Amino acid sequence: MSTKILIIGACGQIGTELTKKLREIYGVENVVASDIRKLNNDVVNNGIFEVVNALDYNQIEHLVEQYQITDVYLMAALLSATAEKNPAFAWDLNMNSLFHVLNIAKAGKIKKIFWPSSIAVFGPTTPSQNTPQYTIMEPSTVYGISKQSGERWCEYYNNQYGVDVRSIRYPGLISWVSEPGGGTTDYAIEIYHKAINNKKYKCFLSDKTALPMMYMDDAIKATVQIMQAPSKQIKIRSSYNLSAMSFTPDQIASEIKKHYPDFKISYEPDFRQKIADSWPASIDDSYARDDWNWENEFNLENMTFEMISNLKAHLYGK
Ligand code: NAD
């Protein structure tokens, strides 16, 4: 049976680039992109697109049957900063969309699920340097609580019902193609836009706040890789730690200054500082490297070069 993919939340920061990559790999006719919003972008215009509400089991089931879907990538969620503003809705969306997809797999209607977790599963009591795969997990945000609960349910559905669900704890993701969706690490994207256009940036985190980060190309590569790996290699069915780099606002500003010597950064931490303070500074991802050969390509230096060149060429025509 050939691979037929449904992406839910395809118009988001990750979904936009994931949809493009999956269409390249599996063929445009084998990838169904879906989202609650219908934007005028490549996701909608360059292949199959359906409007769907991830909270509606029947709508998802209908699409799965209509297109004979084998693999679902569930990207719809409320992100960390937005979730704190609407905890009850965040819990509803983040948990029930996952249950719907897990239950469709349990019923034998799809073969494989990708569901993203986050470094937000860790909390203030977690060792923050080189955070291990297995450690104290007491998340203090509603987003983190929903991701940690999701991980437990993924593992449960795998153990009890043999559901082939695969997951990665993404760090903060940095991309130039689409807008970030309301996360605590969004500053590391905004800063490039401001460096190019204004040569100055007011950061909502403090100068020494170190967080784990990753360039989007690496995140997409990891997502494809974990889904293509033979099932027996995916030994962890909660979610894998995944890492590429860790930096502070101060460090990213220094890297940007190599391209824009006049660039200035100032700091005005807001409610997102507290979220960032509860997360790890860096991540140990040796299980992903050992089990399915994960390897990152981008660090702060080559990512900064890519971000600035691509934003200038494709967005700002400079
Ligand atoms: P995003 O907010 O940019 O995109 C989410 C998409 O889901 C949006 O296009 C939105 O319209 C859609 N959506 C929202 N509610 C929906 C619903 N009811 N039905 C259908 N679609 C709906 O988020 P993202 O950054 O692309 O993140 C995708 C996933 O990756 C999320 O689970 C997120 O928690 C996780 N993640 C992201 C990051 C990051 O840095 N971007 C880091 C860690 C984990």
Coordinates of C-alpha atoms and ligand atoms in Angstrom, one line a residue:
M1 CA 0.0 0.0 0.0
S2 CA 1.5 3.4 -1.0
T3 CA 1.9 6.2 1.5
K4 CA -1.0 8.7 1.5
I5 CA -0.5 11.6 3.9
L6 CA -2.8 13.9 5.8
I7 CA -1.3 17.0 7.4
I8 CA -3.5 18.7 10.0
G9 CA -2.4 22.3 10.7
A10 CA -0.6 22.6 7.4
C11 CA -0.7 26.4 7.2
G12 CA 1.3 26.9 10.3
Q13 CA 5.0 27.7 10.8
I14 CA 6.1 24.0 10.5
G15 CA 3.2 22.7 8.4
T16 CA 4.0 25.1 5.5
E17 CA 7.5 23.7 5.1
L18 CA 6.6 20.2 6.0
T19 CA 3.9 20.1 3.3
K20 CA 6.3 21.3 0.7
K21 CA 8.9 18.6 1.6
L22 CA 6.3 15.8 1.8
R23 CA 4.9 16.8 -1.6
E24 CA 8.4 16.6 -3.0
I25 CA 9.1 13.2 -1.5
Y26 CA 5.7 11.4 -1.9
G27 CA 4.2 13.3 -4.9
V28 CA 1.6 16.1 -4.8
E29 CA -1.2 13.7 -5.4
N30 CA -0.4 11.7 -2.3
V31 CA -0.4 14.6 0.2
V32 CA -3.5 16.2 1.6
A33 CA -2.8 19.4 3.4
S34 CA -5.5 20.7 5.8
D35 CA -6.1 23.5 8.3
I36 CA -8.9 25.4 9.9
R37 CA -7.7 28.5 8.0
K38 CA -7.5 28.7 4.2
L39 CA -4.7 31.1 3.4
N40 CA -3.6 32.2 0.0
N41 CA -0.3 30.4 0.0
D42 CA 1.6 27.5 -1.6
V43 CA 0.1 25.0 0.9
V44 CA -3.4 25.8 -0.4
N45 CA -2.6 26.6 -4.0
N46 CA 0.0 24.0 -5.0
G47 CA -1.7 20.7 -4.1
I48 CA -4.7 19.1 -2.4
F49 CA -6.0 21.3 0.4
E50 CA -9.1 20.7 2.7
V51 CA -10.5 22.9 5.5
V52 CA -10.8 20.8 8.6
N53 CA -11.3 21.3 12.3
A54 CA -8.9 19.1 14.3
L55 CA -11.5 19.0 17.1
D56 CA -14.1 17.3 14.8
Y57 CA -13.5 13.6 14.8
N58 CA -16.0 13.0 12.0
Q59 CA -14.3 15.5 9.7
I60 CA -10.9 13.9 10.2
E61 CA -12.3 10.3 9.8
H62 CA -14.1 11.4 6.6
L63 CA -10.9 12.8 5.1
V64 CA -9.0 9.7 6.1
E65 CA -11.5 7.5 4.3
Q66 CA -12.0 9.8 1.3
Y67 CA -8.3 9.9 0.5
Q68 CA -7.3 6.4 1.9
I69 CA -4.8 8.1 4.2
T70 CA -2.0 6.0 5.7
D71 CA 0.0 8.6 7.7
V72 CA -1.3 11.6 9.7
Y73 CA 1.0 14.5 10.7
L74 CA -0.9 16.4 13.5
M75 CA 0.5 19.9 13.6
A76 CA -2.5 21.8 14.9
A77 CA -2.0 23.1 18.4
L78 CA -2.0 26.2 20.6
L79 CA 1.6 27.2 21.2
S80 CA 3.2 28.2 24.5
A81 CA 2.7 31.9 24.7
T82 CA -0.9 31.8 23.2
A83 CA -1.9 28.9 25.4
E84 CA -1.1 30.8 28.6
K85 CA -3.7 33.3 27.5
N86 CA -6.4 30.7 27.0
P87 CA -5.5 27.6 29.1
A88 CA -8.9 25.8 28.8
F89 CA -9.0 26.1 25.0
A90 CA -5.3 25.1 24.7
W91 CA -6.0 22.0 26.8
D92 CA -9.0 21.2 24.7
L93 CA -7.3 21.6 21.3
N94 CA -4.0 20.1 22.2
M95 CA -5.4 17.0 23.8
N96 CA -8.6 16.2 21.9
S97 CA -7.0 16.6 18.4
L98 CA -4.5 14.0 19.6
F99 CA -7.1 11.7 20.9
H100 CA -9.0 11.9 17.7
V101 CA -6.0 10.8 15.6
L102 CA -4.9 8.2 18.1
N103 CA -8.4 6.7 18.1
I104 CA -8.6 6.7 14.3
A105 CA -5.3 4.7 14.3
K106 CA -6.6 2.4 17.1
A107 CA -9.6 1.6 14.8
G108 CA -7.1 0.5 12.2
K109 CA -7.9 3.3 9.7
I110 CA -4.4 4.7 9.5
K111 CA -0.9 3.2 9.8
K112 CA 1.3 5.9 11.3
I113 CA 1.1 9.1 13.2
F114 CA 3.5 12.0 13.7
W115 CA 2.7 14.2 16.7
P116 CA 5.1 16.9 17.8
S117 CA 6.0 17.4 21.5
S118 CA 8.2 20.2 22.8
I119 CA 11.0 21.1 25.3
A120 CA 8.0 22.6 27.2
V121 CA 7.5 19.1 28.7
F122 CA 10.3 20.0 31.1
G123 CA 9.9 22.4 34.0
P124 CA 11.7 24.5 36.6
T125 CA 12.8 21.3 38.6
T126 CA 14.3 19.7 35.5
P127 CA 18.2 19.8 35.3
S128 CA 18.5 22.6 32.7
Q129 CA 21.9 21.9 31.2
N130 CA 22.1 19.1 28.7
T131 CA 18.7 17.9 29.9
P132 CA 18.5 14.1 29.6
Q133 CA 15.8 12.1 27.8
Y134 CA 14.7 10.6 31.1
T135 CA 14.5 13.2 34.0
I136 CA 12.3 15.1 36.3
M137 CA 9.3 16.5 34.3
E138 CA 7.1 19.0 36.1
P139 CA 6.0 21.5 33.4
S140 CA 4.6 24.7 34.8
T141 CA 2.8 26.0 31.6
V142 CA -0.5 24.7 30.2
Y143 CA 1.3 24.1 26.9
G144 CA 3.9 21.9 28.7
I145 CA 1.2 20.1 30.7
S146 CA -0.7 19.3 27.4
K147 CA 2.5 18.1 25.7
Q148 CA 3.6 15.9 28.6
S149 CA 0.1 14.4 28.9
G150 CA 0.1 13.8 25.1
E151 CA 3.4 12.0 25.3
R152 CA 2.0 9.7 28.0
W153 CA -1.1 8.9 25.8
C154 CA 1.1 8.3 22.7
E155 CA 3.1 5.7 24.7
Y156 CA 0.0 4.2 26.1
Y157 CA -1.7 3.8 22.7
N158 CA 1.5 2.2 21.4
N159 CA 1.8 -0.2 24.3
Q160 CA -1.9 -1.1 24.6
Y161 CA -3.1 -1.0 21.0
G162 CA 0.1 -1.2 18.9
V163 CA -0.5 2.3 17.4
D164 CA 2.6 3.4 15.5
V165 CA 3.0 6.9 16.8
R166 CA 6.3 8.8 16.5
S167 CA 7.2 12.0 18.2
I168 CA 10.0 14.6 18.7
R169 CA 10.4 17.2 21.4
Y170 CA 11.1 20.1 19.1
P171 CA 13.2 22.9 20.5
G172 CA 12.4 26.5 19.4
L173 CA 12.2 26.5 15.6
I174 CA 13.7 29.2 13.4
S175 CA 12.5 29.8 9.9
W176 CA 12.1 32.5 7.3
V177 CA 9.3 31.1 5.1
S178 CA 6.3 31.5 7.4
E179 CA 5.3 33.4 10.5
P180 CA 5.9 31.9 13.9
G181 CA 2.7 30.8 15.7
G182 CA 3.0 32.4 19.2
G183 CA 5.8 30.6 20.9
T184 CA 8.3 31.8 23.5
T185 CA 11.2 31.4 21.1
D186 CA 9.7 33.6 18.4
Y187 CA 12.2 36.3 19.3
A188 CA 14.9 34.4 17.5
I189 CA 12.9 34.9 14.2
E190 CA 11.8 38.5 14.8
I191 CA 15.3 39.6 15.5
Y192 CA 16.4 38.7 11.9
H193 CA 13.5 40.7 10.4
K194 CA 14.4 43.7 12.6
A195 CA 18.1 43.4 11.9
I196 CA 17.5 43.7 8.2
N197 CA 14.9 46.4 8.3
N198 CA 15.5 48.5 11.4
K199 CA 19.0 47.6 12.6
K200 CA 17.6 47.4 16.1
Y201 CA 15.5 45.0 18.2
K202 CA 13.7 45.1 21.5
C203 CA 13.8 41.6 22.9
F204 CA 11.1 40.2 25.2
L205 CA 13.6 37.8 26.9
S206 CA 16.6 38.8 29.0
D207 CA 20.1 38.9 27.5
K208 CA 21.4 35.7 29.2
T209 CA 18.3 33.4 28.6
A210 CA 19.7 30.3 27.0
L211 CA 17.3 28.1 25.1
P212 CA 17.6 25.1 22.8
M213 CA 16.9 26.1 19.2
M214 CA 16.9 24.5 15.7
Y215 CA 16.8 25.8 12.1
M216 CA 13.6 24.7 10.3
D217 CA 15.4 22.7 7.7
D218 CA 16.9 20.4 10.4
A219 CA 13.4 20.1 12.1
I220 CA 11.9 19.0 8.8
K221 CA 14.7 16.6 8.1
A222 CA 14.2 15.0 11.6
T223 CA 10.5 14.7 11.1
V224 CA 10.9 12.9 7.7
Q225 CA 13.6 10.7 9.1
I226 CA 11.7 9.5 12.2
M227 CA 8.7 8.8 10.1
Q228 CA 10.7 6.8 7.5
A229 CA 12.7 4.8 10.0
P230 CA 11.8 1.1 10.4
S231 CA 9.3 0.8 13.3
K232 CA 11.8 -1.3 15.4
Q233 CA 14.3 1.6 15.5
I234 CA 11.7 3.8 17.2
K235 CA 12.2 2.5 20.7
I236 CA 10.8 5.6 22.5
R237 CA 7.1 6.0 21.9
S238 CA 6.6 9.0 24.2
S239 CA 8.8 11.5 22.4
Y240 CA 12.5 11.9 21.6
N241 CA 14.7 14.7 22.8
L242 CA 16.1 16.6 19.8
S243 CA 18.8 19.2 19.7
A244 CA 20.9 21.3 17.4
M245 CA 22.1 24.4 19.2
S246 CA 21.6 26.5 22.3
F247 CA 22.0 30.3 22.5
T248 CA 21.1 33.5 24.4
P249 CA 19.6 36.7 22.9
D250 CA 23.1 38.2 23.6
Q251 CA 24.8 35.5 21.5
I252 CA 22.4 35.7 18.5
A253 CA 22.8 39.5 18.6
S254 CA 26.6 39.1 18.4
E255 CA 26.3 36.7 15.5
I256 CA 24.0 39.2 13.7
K257 CA 26.5 42.0 14.3
K258 CA 29.0 40.1 12.1
H259 CA 26.6 40.9 9.2
Y260 CA 25.2 44.3 10.5
P261 CA 27.9 45.9 12.7
D262 CA 25.4 48.8 13.6
F263 CA 22.8 46.4 14.9
K264 CA 21.5 47.2 18.5
I265 CA 19.6 45.0 20.9
S266 CA 17.7 46.2 24.0
Y267 CA 15.8 44.1 26.5
E268 CA 12.3 44.4 27.9
P269 CA 11.3 41.0 29.3
D270 CA 7.5 40.3 29.4
F271 CA 5.4 37.3 30.5
R272 CA 7.3 35.0 28.2
Q273 CA 10.5 35.4 30.4
K274 CA 8.8 33.2 33.1
I275 CA 8.0 30.5 30.5
A276 CA 11.6 30.6 29.2
D277 CA 13.0 30.4 32.7
S278 CA 11.1 27.1 33.3
W279 CA 12.6 25.5 30.2
P280 CA 16.0 23.8 29.7
A281 CA 19.0 25.7 28.4
S282 CA 20.3 22.8 26.3
I283 CA 19.2 19.2 25.5
D284 CA 20.9 15.8 25.4
D285 CA 19.5 14.1 22.3
S286 CA 21.8 11.0 22.2
Y287 CA 18.8 8.6 22.0
A288 CA 17.6 10.1 18.7
R289 CA 21.2 10.1 17.4
D290 CA 21.7 6.4 18.4
D291 CA 18.2 5.0 17.5
W292 CA 17.5 6.6 14.1
N293 CA 20.8 8.3 13.2
W294 CA 19.7 11.9 13.9
E295 CA 22.3 14.5 12.9
N296 CA 21.9 18.3 12.7
E297 CA 23.4 20.4 10.0
F298 CA 22.8 23.9 11.3
N299 CA 24.5 25.9 14.1
L300 CA 24.1 29.6 15.0
E301 CA 26.7 30.7 12.5
N302 CA 25.4 28.9 9.3
M303 CA 21.7 29.4 10.3
T304 CA 22.3 33.2 10.7
F305 CA 23.8 33.3 7.2
E306 CA 20.9 31.4 5.8
M307 CA 18.2 33.5 7.6
I308 CA 19.7 36.8 6.5
S309 CA 20.3 35.7 2.9
N310 CA 16.9 34.1 2.4
L311 CA 14.9 37.0 4.1
K312 CA 16.8 39.5 2.0
A313 CA 16.4 37.6 -1.3
H314 CA 12.8 36.3 -0.9
L315 CA 11.0 38.6 1.4
Y316 CA 12.6 42.0 1.4
G317 CA 14.1 42.1 -2.2
K318 CA 17.4 43.5 -0.9
Ligands
NAD1 P1 1.5 27.2 14.3 O1 0.7 27.9 15.3 O2 2.3 28.0 13.4 O3 0.5 26.4 13.3 C1 -0.6 25.6 13.8 C2 -1.6 25.5 12.7 O4 -2.7 24.8 13.2 C3 -2.1 26.9 12.2 O5 -2.0 27.0 10.8 C4 -3.6 26.9 12.6 O6 -4.4 27.5 11.8 C5 -3.9 25.4 12.7 N1 -5.0 25.1 13.6 C6 -5.3 25.6 14.8 N2 -6.4 25.1 15.3 C7 -6.8 24.2 14.4 C8 -7.9 23.3 14.3 N3 -8.9 23.3 15.3 N4 -8.1 22.5 13.3 C9 -7.2 22.5 12.2 N5 -6.1 23.4 12.2 C10 -5.9 24.2 13.3 O7 2.3 26.1 15.0 P2 3.7 25.4 14.5 O8 4.8 26.3 15.0 O9 3.6 25.1 13.1 O10 3.7 24.1 15.4 C11 3.2 22.9 15.0 C12 3.3 21.9 16.1 O11 4.7 21.8 16.5 C13 2.5 22.2 17.4 O12 2.1 21.0 17.9 C14 3.5 22.8 18.3 O13 3.2 22.7 19.6 C15 4.8 22.0 17.9 N6 6.0 22.7 18.2 C16 6.4 23.9 17.6 C17 7.5 24.5 17.9 C18 8.0 25.8 17.2 O14 9.0 26.4 17.6 N7 7.3 26.2 16.1 C19 8.4 24.0 18.9 C20 7.9 22.9 19.6 C21 6.8 22.2 19.2

